[in-house]
Amino acid sequence: MSVYNPEGEQEEYQIIDGQQRLTTVSLLMLAMYHLIRQGKIVPEDPTPDQLFQAIRSLEIIHIKLDPEDNPQLIFESLNSTGLDLSEGDKIRNYILMGLPAKKQEEYYEKYWNKIEQSTNYQVDLFVRDYLSVKQQATPALNKIYRTFKTYVEERDMEMESLLADLLFYARLYRILLTGEFPDKRLRFCIYRLNRLETTVTRPFFLEALRLYQKGTLGTEDLVSVFLVTETYLLRRTICELPTNQLNKIFLLLHKEILRCDGTEEQYLEKLKYTLLSKKDRARFPDDEEFAEAFGTKQIYQMNAKNKRYIMERFENFGTLEDKDVYRHCDDGEYTIEHIMPQHLTPAWVKSLGEEYERIHRTWIHRMANLTLSAYNSKYSNASFMEKRDMEHGFKDSGIRMNQWLASREKWDEEELEERNGLLKQKALEIWSYPRTAFHPKEKQMDTCTLDDDANPTGRKIARFAYKTLEQPVTNWQDMFERVVRMIHTEDKSILNRLAYETDENVDLSVYVSHRKEDLRSAVEIDHGIYVERNTSTWTKLSILKRLFVLYHLDPSDLVFYLRDEEEQEEMGSGTIKETRKKFWTYALPILKEANANEHLFVYANPVQANWISTYFGIAGVQLCCVANQDAVRVEVYIRTDSEEINKRLFDSIAARREAIEQTLGVSLTWDRGEDKKSSKIYYEITGVGIAKEDDWPTAAKFLAKWTGKLYREIVLKYIKGN
């Protein structure tokens, strides 16, 4: 495929597609020419003759474009049926192909070639992070080009300005890939993070480096930004917090920092405040949680990159006489040594004492029993004293981690406990908890996403963000309706199918209908498409999660901004806590009277919390009444010390779900709590709560009625009865 080049001295055409094939054939014919000229082959030989005939048999399709044609669009349509180009190749062609020939060559040398070199020719991954910075949304790997094209065209961007901006960020990206930076501390930190493969941090680090280039962030603060992030990642790993949170955390982190006061000043202190303010599964583990987890963590069972990272940090932290632990490990020279061996010998059994099995089982893979050595095979299962005193043993070792071992006279649980305490203190020093005196003038809101494990039920929502669009909302119902409408505009076939084809995806179709009368409280999303809105917050989020799957959307793109749990709000004559206590003072007599025969809530008193519970003699199981601003519910709450017992009890009740719901005449919410210890079963109504005193009689009667119903139909039949 070619296009006429009007700037050529003669009739010239610029090749748009097919360059590689033309070059390959040309080189092949040139090689044949030189071999014939040198006399190494002659035209009568069958090898060259057959090859030449094969070349002559090739079919060439030449598409010549007129100057007014768009070569990029034609190229895309032709290429879609052949071998896919990389996303980076498509982006390059998109930027350069529509330019005049001279501009293409100029921009390629001035910008694109440097972009490729700076990103180590991983242009697609770089552009993905670039778009994450610009849009606060991460495109899927197979949609980088399409997302980039939309980003450029929506903003009608001038190509040279775009290329200049790409090159600016590509040079920052090079620092993240190579660690090429004047400060040694940052070089080593980047190297360690790359060994850990923490690519999710790159959009955030690009912004930090941009501020450094701008002069807003000094070298010391920049280094601290990286080190604080490194500590956050390691502490979360040790405490086994989920990694699926990290992409969204670092995607939005820069924006959250700026939201503290609207400026780029005090960036490091605001970073500390923002990370330390995170809760639940996004939290920054404190010293107590981290030390406890580190002391009991089966470090040896972690993957190789984490084990080597931890060993490197312990060996090199705080000294200028550092060793290239990573290289020695990569070359197989250093390995991780179990001081007490994995397989006990009679000598080790004797030295450990009567409880050798428990000691071995407890301590074998913990950090207290691990060290580095270049002589692991020589140590084998030797006794501790032999490992200490042999040639190249702990006493001869040049590894700092072995110096303390060299002074020990024995190795049993007493030494393990002592070393464990020392290592925990060292870990708190290496990955030190950040401190800051910064506090924003306006309190920042908690955030969570649709794919988070955290349950925001009971929390008030202030606004949500879908992809890059933020919208304020009055409550969860408002959010639900807006989001459903937004995704419906992207593909109207999904809700239409759910509304009319009830046999498919039954779980969702009960909430969607083409007939308003099929639903308890319907909201019209589109003409003739209705969705149920009288559901609990948990059910609304569950519906959205399943819709996002059907729409092939990323649930992490939907972010909720939550009001603080203890936020003070003007509500009549007092605060939220005062209003709750006032409501329970009103509701408790009604609850007690309605359930007097069952002796429920006999000892309950008004509280400031949003829930109140009653017990019935079974440890770990209780009936709870929950009263929020715009919803009330009754739940059977199961939380014993054993997660296994909780799930088994829940499953035994859930097996009778159909019979229970048929008797009650309603659908309950069954929350097994897959990633939590607790489980619960509840019934909720929305639109009635404690925000308005006029609603209190309705709310109290609902709680009184359904407490009795759930007690009789679930507790008595399936819990106390067993």
mmCIF file with all atom_site columns, N, CA and C in Angstrom, residues 234-281:
data_model
loop_
_atom_site.group_PDB
_atom_site.id
_atom_site.type_symbol
_atom_site.label_atom_id
_atom_site.label_alt_id
_atom_site.label_comp_id
_atom_site.label_asym_id
_atom_site.label_entity_id
_atom_site.label_seq_id
_atom_site.pdbx_PDB_ins_code
_atom_site.Cartn_x
_atom_site.Cartn_y
_atom_site.Cartn_z
_atom_site.occupancy
_atom_site.B_iso_or_equiv
_atom_site.pdbx_formal_charge
_atom_site.auth_seq_id
_atom_site.auth_comp_id
_atom_site.auth_asym_id
_atom_site.auth_atom_id
_atom_site.pdbx_PDB_model_num
ATOM 1   N N  . LEU A 1 234 ? 5.751  -3.433  51.208 1.00 0.00 ? 234 LEU A N  1
ATOM 2   C CA . LEU A 1 234 ? 6.287  -4.573  51.955 1.00 0.00 ? 234 LEU A CA 1
ATOM 3   C C  . LEU A 1 234 ? 5.415  -4.910  53.151 1.00 0.00 ? 234 LEU A C  1
ATOM 4   N N  . ARG A 1 235 ? 5.006  -3.887  53.902 1.00 0.00 ? 235 ARG A N  1
ATOM 5   C CA . ARG A 1 235 ? 4.166  -4.158  55.072 1.00 0.00 ? 235 ARG A CA 1
ATOM 6   C C  . ARG A 1 235 ? 2.857  -4.825  54.661 1.00 0.00 ? 235 ARG A C  1
ATOM 7   N N  . ARG A 1 236 ? 2.275  -4.407  53.570 1.00 0.00 ? 236 ARG A N  1
ATOM 8   C CA . ARG A 1 236 ? 1.033  -5.018  53.103 1.00 0.00 ? 236 ARG A CA 1
ATOM 9   C C  . ARG A 1 236 ? 1.275  -6.477  52.692 1.00 0.00 ? 236 ARG A C  1
ATOM 10  N N  . THR A 1 237 ? 2.424  -6.744  52.066 1.00 0.00 ? 237 THR A N  1
ATOM 11  C CA . THR A 1 237 ? 2.745  -8.113  51.668 1.00 0.00 ? 237 THR A CA 1
ATOM 12  C C  . THR A 1 237 ? 2.890  -9.015  52.886 1.00 0.00 ? 237 THR A C  1
ATOM 13  N N  . ILE A 1 238 ? 3.623  -8.554  53.883 1.00 0.00 ? 238 ILE A N  1
ATOM 14  C CA . ILE A 1 238 ? 3.830  -9.353  55.085 1.00 0.00 ? 238 ILE A CA 1
ATOM 15  C C  . ILE A 1 238 ? 2.506  -9.597  55.804 1.00 0.00 ? 238 ILE A C  1
ATOM 16  N N  . CYS A 1 239 ? 1.643  -8.593  55.835 1.00 0.00 ? 239 CYS A N  1
ATOM 17  C CA . CYS A 1 239 ? 0.349  -8.717  56.520 1.00 0.00 ? 239 CYS A CA 1
ATOM 18  C C  . CYS A 1 239 ? -0.721 -9.343  55.636 1.00 0.00 ? 239 CYS A C  1
ATOM 19  N N  . GLU A 1 240 ? -0.320 -9.798  54.438 1.00 0.00 ? 240 GLU A N  1
ATOM 20  C CA . GLU A 1 240 ? -1.192 -10.533 53.518 1.00 0.00 ? 240 GLU A CA 1
ATOM 21  C C  . GLU A 1 240 ? -2.448 -9.755  53.143 1.00 0.00 ? 240 GLU A C  1
ATOM 22  N N  . LEU A 1 241 ? -2.279 -8.455  52.905 1.00 0.00 ? 241 LEU A N  1
ATOM 23  C CA . LEU A 1 241 ? -3.388 -7.652  52.396 1.00 0.00 ? 241 LEU A CA 1
ATOM 24  C C  . LEU A 1 241 ? -3.468 -7.837  50.884 1.00 0.00 ? 241 LEU A C  1
ATOM 25  N N  . PRO A 1 242 ? -4.654 -7.783  50.302 1.00 0.00 ? 242 PRO A N  1
ATOM 26  C CA . PRO A 1 242 ? -4.827 -8.161  48.892 1.00 0.00 ? 242 PRO A CA 1
ATOM 27  C C  . PRO A 1 242 ? -4.122 -7.210  47.933 1.00 0.00 ? 242 PRO A C  1
ATOM 28  N N  . THR A 1 243 ? -3.530 -7.786  46.908 1.00 0.00 ? 243 THR A N  1
ATOM 29  C CA . THR A 1 243 ? -2.826 -6.977  45.902 1.00 0.00 ? 243 THR A CA 1
ATOM 30  C C  . THR A 1 243 ? -3.777 -6.355  44.893 1.00 0.00 ? 243 THR A C  1
ATOM 31  N N  . ASN A 1 244 ? -5.009 -6.873  44.792 1.00 0.00 ? 244 ASN A N  1
ATOM 32  C CA . ASN A 1 244 ? -5.922 -6.320  43.787 1.00 0.00 ? 244 ASN A CA 1
ATOM 33  C C  . ASN A 1 244 ? -6.358 -4.897  44.108 1.00 0.00 ? 244 ASN A C  1
ATOM 34  N N  . GLN A 1 245 ? -6.022 -4.416  45.309 1.00 0.00 ? 245 GLN A N  1
ATOM 35  C CA . GLN A 1 245 ? -6.327 -3.042  45.678 1.00 0.00 ? 245 GLN A CA 1
ATOM 36  C C  . GLN A 1 245 ? -5.316 -2.060  45.078 1.00 0.00 ? 245 GLN A C  1
ATOM 37  N N  . LEU A 1 246 ? -4.094 -2.547  44.794 1.00 0.00 ? 246 LEU A N  1
ATOM 38  C CA . LEU A 1 246 ? -2.973 -1.648  44.555 1.00 0.00 ? 246 LEU A CA 1
ATOM 39  C C  . LEU A 1 246 ? -3.103 -0.846  43.266 1.00 0.00 ? 246 LEU A C  1
ATOM 40  N N  . ASN A 1 247 ? -3.625 -1.456  42.208 1.00 0.00 ? 247 ASN A N  1
ATOM 41  C CA . ASN A 1 247 ? -3.731 -0.737  40.944 1.00 0.00 ? 247 ASN A CA 1
ATOM 42  C C  . ASN A 1 247 ? -4.538 0.551   41.101 1.00 0.00 ? 247 ASN A C  1
ATOM 43  N N  . LYS A 1 248 ? -5.697 0.450   41.737 1.00 0.00 ? 248 LYS A N  1
ATOM 44  C CA . LYS A 1 248 ? -6.540 1.626   41.918 1.00 0.00 ? 248 LYS A CA 1
ATOM 45  C C  . LYS A 1 248 ? -5.944 2.591   42.940 1.00 0.00 ? 248 LYS A C  1
ATOM 46  N N  . ILE A 1 249 ? -5.315 2.062   43.984 1.00 0.00 ? 249 ILE A N  1
ATOM 47  C CA . ILE A 1 249 ? -4.699 2.927   44.992 1.00 0.00 ? 249 ILE A CA 1
ATOM 48  C C  . ILE A 1 249 ? -3.671 3.847   44.350 1.00 0.00 ? 249 ILE A C  1
ATOM 49  N N  . PHE A 1 250 ? -2.763 3.276   43.560 1.00 0.00 ? 250 PHE A N  1
ATOM 50  C CA . PHE A 1 250 ? -1.695 4.093   42.973 1.00 0.00 ? 250 PHE A CA 1
ATOM 51  C C  . PHE A 1 250 ? -2.174 4.881   41.760 1.00 0.00 ? 250 PHE A C  1
ATOM 52  N N  . LEU A 1 251 ? -3.222 4.425   41.129 1.00 0.00 ? 251 LEU A N  1
ATOM 53  C CA . LEU A 1 251 ? -3.791 5.180   40.020 1.00 0.00 ? 251 LEU A CA 1
ATOM 54  C C  . LEU A 1 251 ? -4.333 6.524   40.500 1.00 0.00 ? 251 LEU A C  1
ATOM 55  N N  . LEU A 1 252 ? -4.978 6.522   41.671 1.00 0.00 ? 252 LEU A N  1
ATOM 56  C CA . LEU A 1 252 ? -5.649 7.723   42.175 1.00 0.00 ? 252 LEU A CA 1
ATOM 57  C C  . LEU A 1 252 ? -4.844 8.460   43.243 1.00 0.00 ? 252 LEU A C  1
ATOM 58  N N  . LEU A 1 253 ? -3.673 7.924   43.625 1.00 0.00 ? 253 LEU A N  1
ATOM 59  C CA . LEU A 1 253 ? -2.952 8.461   44.777 1.00 0.00 ? 253 LEU A CA 1
ATOM 60  C C  . LEU A 1 253 ? -2.539 9.915   44.583 1.00 0.00 ? 253 LEU A C  1
ATOM 61  N N  . HIS A 1 254 ? -1.998 10.241  43.421 1.00 0.00 ? 254 HIS A N  1
ATOM 62  C CA . HIS A 1 254 ? -1.572 11.629  43.175 1.00 0.00 ? 254 HIS A CA 1
ATOM 63  C C  . HIS A 1 254 ? -2.755 12.583  43.282 1.00 0.00 ? 254 HIS A C  1
ATOM 64  N N  . LYS A 1 255 ? -3.871 12.187  42.719 1.00 0.00 ? 255 LYS A N  1
ATOM 65  C CA . LYS A 1 255 ? -5.077 13.029  42.766 1.00 0.00 ? 255 LYS A CA 1
ATOM 66  C C  . LYS A 1 255 ? -5.561 13.202  44.200 1.00 0.00 ? 255 LYS A C  1
ATOM 67  N N  . GLU A 1 256 ? -5.496 12.132  45.000 1.00 0.00 ? 256 GLU A N  1
ATOM 68  C CA . GLU A 1 256 ? -5.904 12.219  46.406 1.00 0.00 ? 256 GLU A CA 1
ATOM 69  C C  . GLU A 1 256 ? -4.999 13.167  47.178 1.00 0.00 ? 256 GLU A C  1
ATOM 70  N N  . ILE A 1 257 ? -3.704 13.121  46.881 1.00 0.00 ? 257 ILE A N  1
ATOM 71  C CA . ILE A 1 257 ? -2.752 14.006  47.563 1.00 0.00 ? 257 ILE A CA 1
ATOM 72  C C  . ILE A 1 257 ? -3.074 15.470  47.266 1.00 0.00 ? 257 ILE A C  1
ATOM 73  N N  . LEU A 1 258 ? -3.327 15.774  46.019 1.00 0.00 ? 258 LEU A N  1
ATOM 74  C CA . LEU A 1 258 ? -3.650 17.163  45.647 1.00 0.00 ? 258 LEU A CA 1
ATOM 75  C C  . LEU A 1 258 ? -4.972 17.601  46.256 1.00 0.00 ? 258 LEU A C  1
ATOM 76  N N  . ARG A 1 259 ? -5.881 16.654  46.449 1.00 0.00 ? 259 ARG A N  1
ATOM 77  C CA . ARG A 1 259 ? -7.188 17.004  46.991 1.00 0.00 ? 259 ARG A CA 1
ATOM 78  C C  . ARG A 1 259 ? -7.094 17.480  48.450 1.00 0.00 ? 259 ARG A C  1
ATOM 79  N N  . CYS A 1 260 ? -5.995 17.160  49.132 1.00 0.00 ? 260 CYS A N  1
ATOM 80  C CA . CYS A 1 260 ? -5.848 17.560  50.537 1.00 0.00 ? 260 CYS A CA 1
ATOM 81  C C  . CYS A 1 260 ? -5.987 19.068  50.712 1.00 0.00 ? 260 CYS A C  1
ATOM 82  N N  . ASP A 1 261 ? -5.325 19.833  49.843 1.00 0.00 ? 261 ASP A N  1
ATOM 83  C CA . ASP A 1 261 ? -5.445 21.293  49.944 1.00 0.00 ? 261 ASP A CA 1
ATOM 84  C C  . ASP A 1 261 ? -5.424 21.987  48.583 1.00 0.00 ? 261 ASP A C  1
ATOM 85  N N  . GLY A 1 262 ? -5.476 21.195  47.506 1.00 0.00 ? 262 GLY A N  1
ATOM 86  C CA . GLY A 1 262 ? -5.540 21.768  46.172 1.00 0.00 ? 262 GLY A CA 1
ATOM 87  C C  . GLY A 1 262 ? -4.215 22.233  45.612 1.00 0.00 ? 262 GLY A C  1
ATOM 88  N N  . THR A 1 263 ? -3.091 21.939  46.306 1.00 0.00 ? 263 THR A N  1
ATOM 89  C CA . THR A 1 263 ? -1.777 22.387  45.830 1.00 0.00 ? 263 THR A CA 1
ATOM 90  C C  . THR A 1 263 ? -0.812 21.205  45.754 1.00 0.00 ? 263 THR A C  1
ATOM 91  N N  . GLU A 1 264 ? 0.367  21.483  45.143 1.00 0.00 ? 264 GLU A N  1
ATOM 92  C CA . GLU A 1 264 ? 1.423  20.476  45.068 1.00 0.00 ? 264 GLU A CA 1
ATOM 93  C C  . GLU A 1 264 ? 2.462  20.660  46.169 1.00 0.00 ? 264 GLU A C  1
ATOM 94  N N  . GLU A 1 265 ? 2.222  21.609  47.070 1.00 0.00 ? 265 GLU A N  1
ATOM 95  C CA . GLU A 1 265 ? 3.154  21.850  48.173 1.00 0.00 ? 265 GLU A CA 1
ATOM 96  C C  . GLU A 1 265 ? 3.028  20.752  49.220 1.00 0.00 ? 265 GLU A C  1
ATOM 97  N N  . GLN A 1 266 ? 4.081  20.599  50.038 1.00 0.00 ? 266 GLN A N  1
ATOM 98  C CA . GLN A 1 266 ? 4.121  19.587  51.114 1.00 0.00 ? 266 GLN A CA 1
ATOM 99  C C  . GLN A 1 266 ? 3.728  18.211  50.595 1.00 0.00 ? 266 GLN A C  1
ATOM 100 N N  . TYR A 1 267 ? 4.225  17.870  49.426 1.00 0.00 ? 267 TYR A N  1
ATOM 101 C CA . TYR A 1 267 ? 3.780  16.656  48.743 1.00 0.00 ? 267 TYR A CA 1
ATOM 102 C C  . TYR A 1 267 ? 4.087  15.407  49.561 1.00 0.00 ? 267 TYR A C  1
ATOM 103 N N  . LEU A 1 268 ? 5.296  15.338  50.127 1.00 0.00 ? 268 LEU A N  1
ATOM 104 C CA . LEU A 1 268 ? 5.676  14.160  50.907 1.00 0.00 ? 268 LEU A CA 1
ATOM 105 C C  . LEU A 1 268 ? 4.781  13.996  52.128 1.00 0.00 ? 268 LEU A C  1
ATOM 106 N N  . GLU A 1 269 ? 4.531  15.075  52.846 1.00 0.00 ? 269 GLU A N  1
ATOM 107 C CA . GLU A 1 269 ? 3.713  14.986  54.056 1.00 0.00 ? 269 GLU A CA 1
ATOM 108 C C  . GLU A 1 269 ? 2.274  14.612  53.721 1.00 0.00 ? 269 GLU A C  1
ATOM 109 N N  . LYS A 1 270 ? 1.788  15.112  52.610 1.00 0.00 ? 270 LYS A N  1
ATOM 110 C CA . LYS A 1 270 ? 0.429  14.765  52.194 1.00 0.00 ? 270 LYS A CA 1
ATOM 111 C C  . LYS A 1 270 ? 0.344  13.320  51.714 1.00 0.00 ? 270 LYS A C  1
ATOM 112 N N  . LEU A 1 271 ? 1.433  12.813  51.115 1.00 0.00 ? 271 LEU A N  1
ATOM 113 C CA . LEU A 1 271 ? 1.473  11.397  50.754 1.00 0.00 ? 271 LEU A CA 1
ATOM 114 C C  . LEU A 1 271 ? 1.365  10.540  52.011 1.00 0.00 ? 271 LEU A C  1
ATOM 115 N N  . LYS A 1 272 ? 2.153  10.859  53.027 1.00 0.00 ? 272 LYS A N  1
ATOM 116 C CA . LYS A 1 272 ? 2.098  10.099  54.275 1.00 0.00 ? 272 LYS A CA 1
ATOM 117 C C  . LYS A 1 272 ? 0.693  10.137  54.863 1.00 0.00 ? 272 LYS A C  1
ATOM 118 N N  . TYR A 1 273 ? 0.119  11.327  54.926 1.00 0.00 ? 273 TYR A N  1
ATOM 119 C CA . TYR A 1 273 ? -1.224 11.461  55.495 1.00 0.00 ? 273 TYR A CA 1
ATOM 120 C C  . TYR A 1 273 ? -2.233 10.628  54.709 1.00 0.00 ? 273 TYR A C  1
ATOM 121 N N  . THR A 1 274 ? -2.151 10.680  53.382 1.00 0.00 ? 274 THR A N  1
ATOM 122 C CA . THR A 1 274 ? -3.118 9.974   52.537 1.00 0.00 ? 274 THR A CA 1
ATOM 123 C C  . THR A 1 274 ? -3.017 8.461   52.729 1.00 0.00 ? 274 THR A C  1
ATOM 124 N N  . LEU A 1 275 ? -1.792 7.939   52.732 1.00 0.00 ? 275 LEU A N  1
ATOM 125 C CA . LEU A 1 275 ? -1.629 6.497   52.917 1.00 0.00 ? 275 LEU A CA 1
ATOM 126 C C  . LEU A 1 275 ? -2.020 6.061   54.323 1.00 0.00 ? 275 LEU A C  1
ATOM 127 N N  . LEU A 1 276 ? -1.656 6.860   55.327 1.00 0.00 ? 276 LEU A N  1
ATOM 128 C CA . LEU A 1 276 ? -1.978 6.494   56.708 1.00 0.00 ? 276 LEU A CA 1
ATOM 129 C C  . LEU A 1 276 ? -3.474 6.598   56.990 1.00 0.00 ? 276 LEU A C  1
ATOM 130 N N  . SER A 1 277 ? -4.192 7.361   56.167 1.00 0.00 ? 277 SER A N  1
ATOM 131 C CA . SER A 1 277 ? -5.639 7.523   56.368 1.00 0.00 ? 277 SER A CA 1
ATOM 132 C C  . SER A 1 277 ? -6.442 6.375   55.775 1.00 0.00 ? 277 SER A C  1
ATOM 133 N N  . LYS A 1 278 ? -5.801 5.545   54.971 1.00 0.00 ? 278 LYS A N  1
ATOM 134 C CA . LYS A 1 278 ? -6.534 4.457   54.325 1.00 0.00 ? 278 LYS A CA 1
ATOM 135 C C  . LYS A 1 278 ? -6.924 3.395   55.345 1.00 0.00 ? 278 LYS A C  1
ATOM 136 N N  . LYS A 1 279 ? -8.078 2.794   55.108 1.00 0.00 ? 279 LYS A N  1
ATOM 137 C CA . LYS A 1 279 ? -8.633 1.848   56.071 1.00 0.00 ? 279 LYS A CA 1
ATOM 138 C C  . LYS A 1 279 ? -8.875 0.496   55.434 1.00 0.00 ? 279 LYS A C  1
ATOM 139 N N  . ASP A 1 280 ? -9.261 -0.437  56.283 1.00 0.00 ? 280 ASP A N  1
ATOM 140 C CA . ASP A 1 280 ? -9.640 -1.776  55.852 1.00 0.00 ? 280 ASP A CA 1
ATOM 141 C C  . ASP A 1 280 ? -8.530 -2.399  55.010 1.00 0.00 ? 280 ASP A C  1
ATOM 142 N N  . ARG A 1 281 ? -8.863 -2.925  53.858 1.00 0.00 ? 281 ARG A N  1
ATOM 143 C CA . ARG A 1 281 ? -7.879 -3.665  53.069 1.00 0.00 ? 281 ARG A CA 1
ATOM 144 C C  . ARG A 1 281 ? -6.925 -2.765  52.290 1.00 0.00 ? 281 ARG A C  1
#
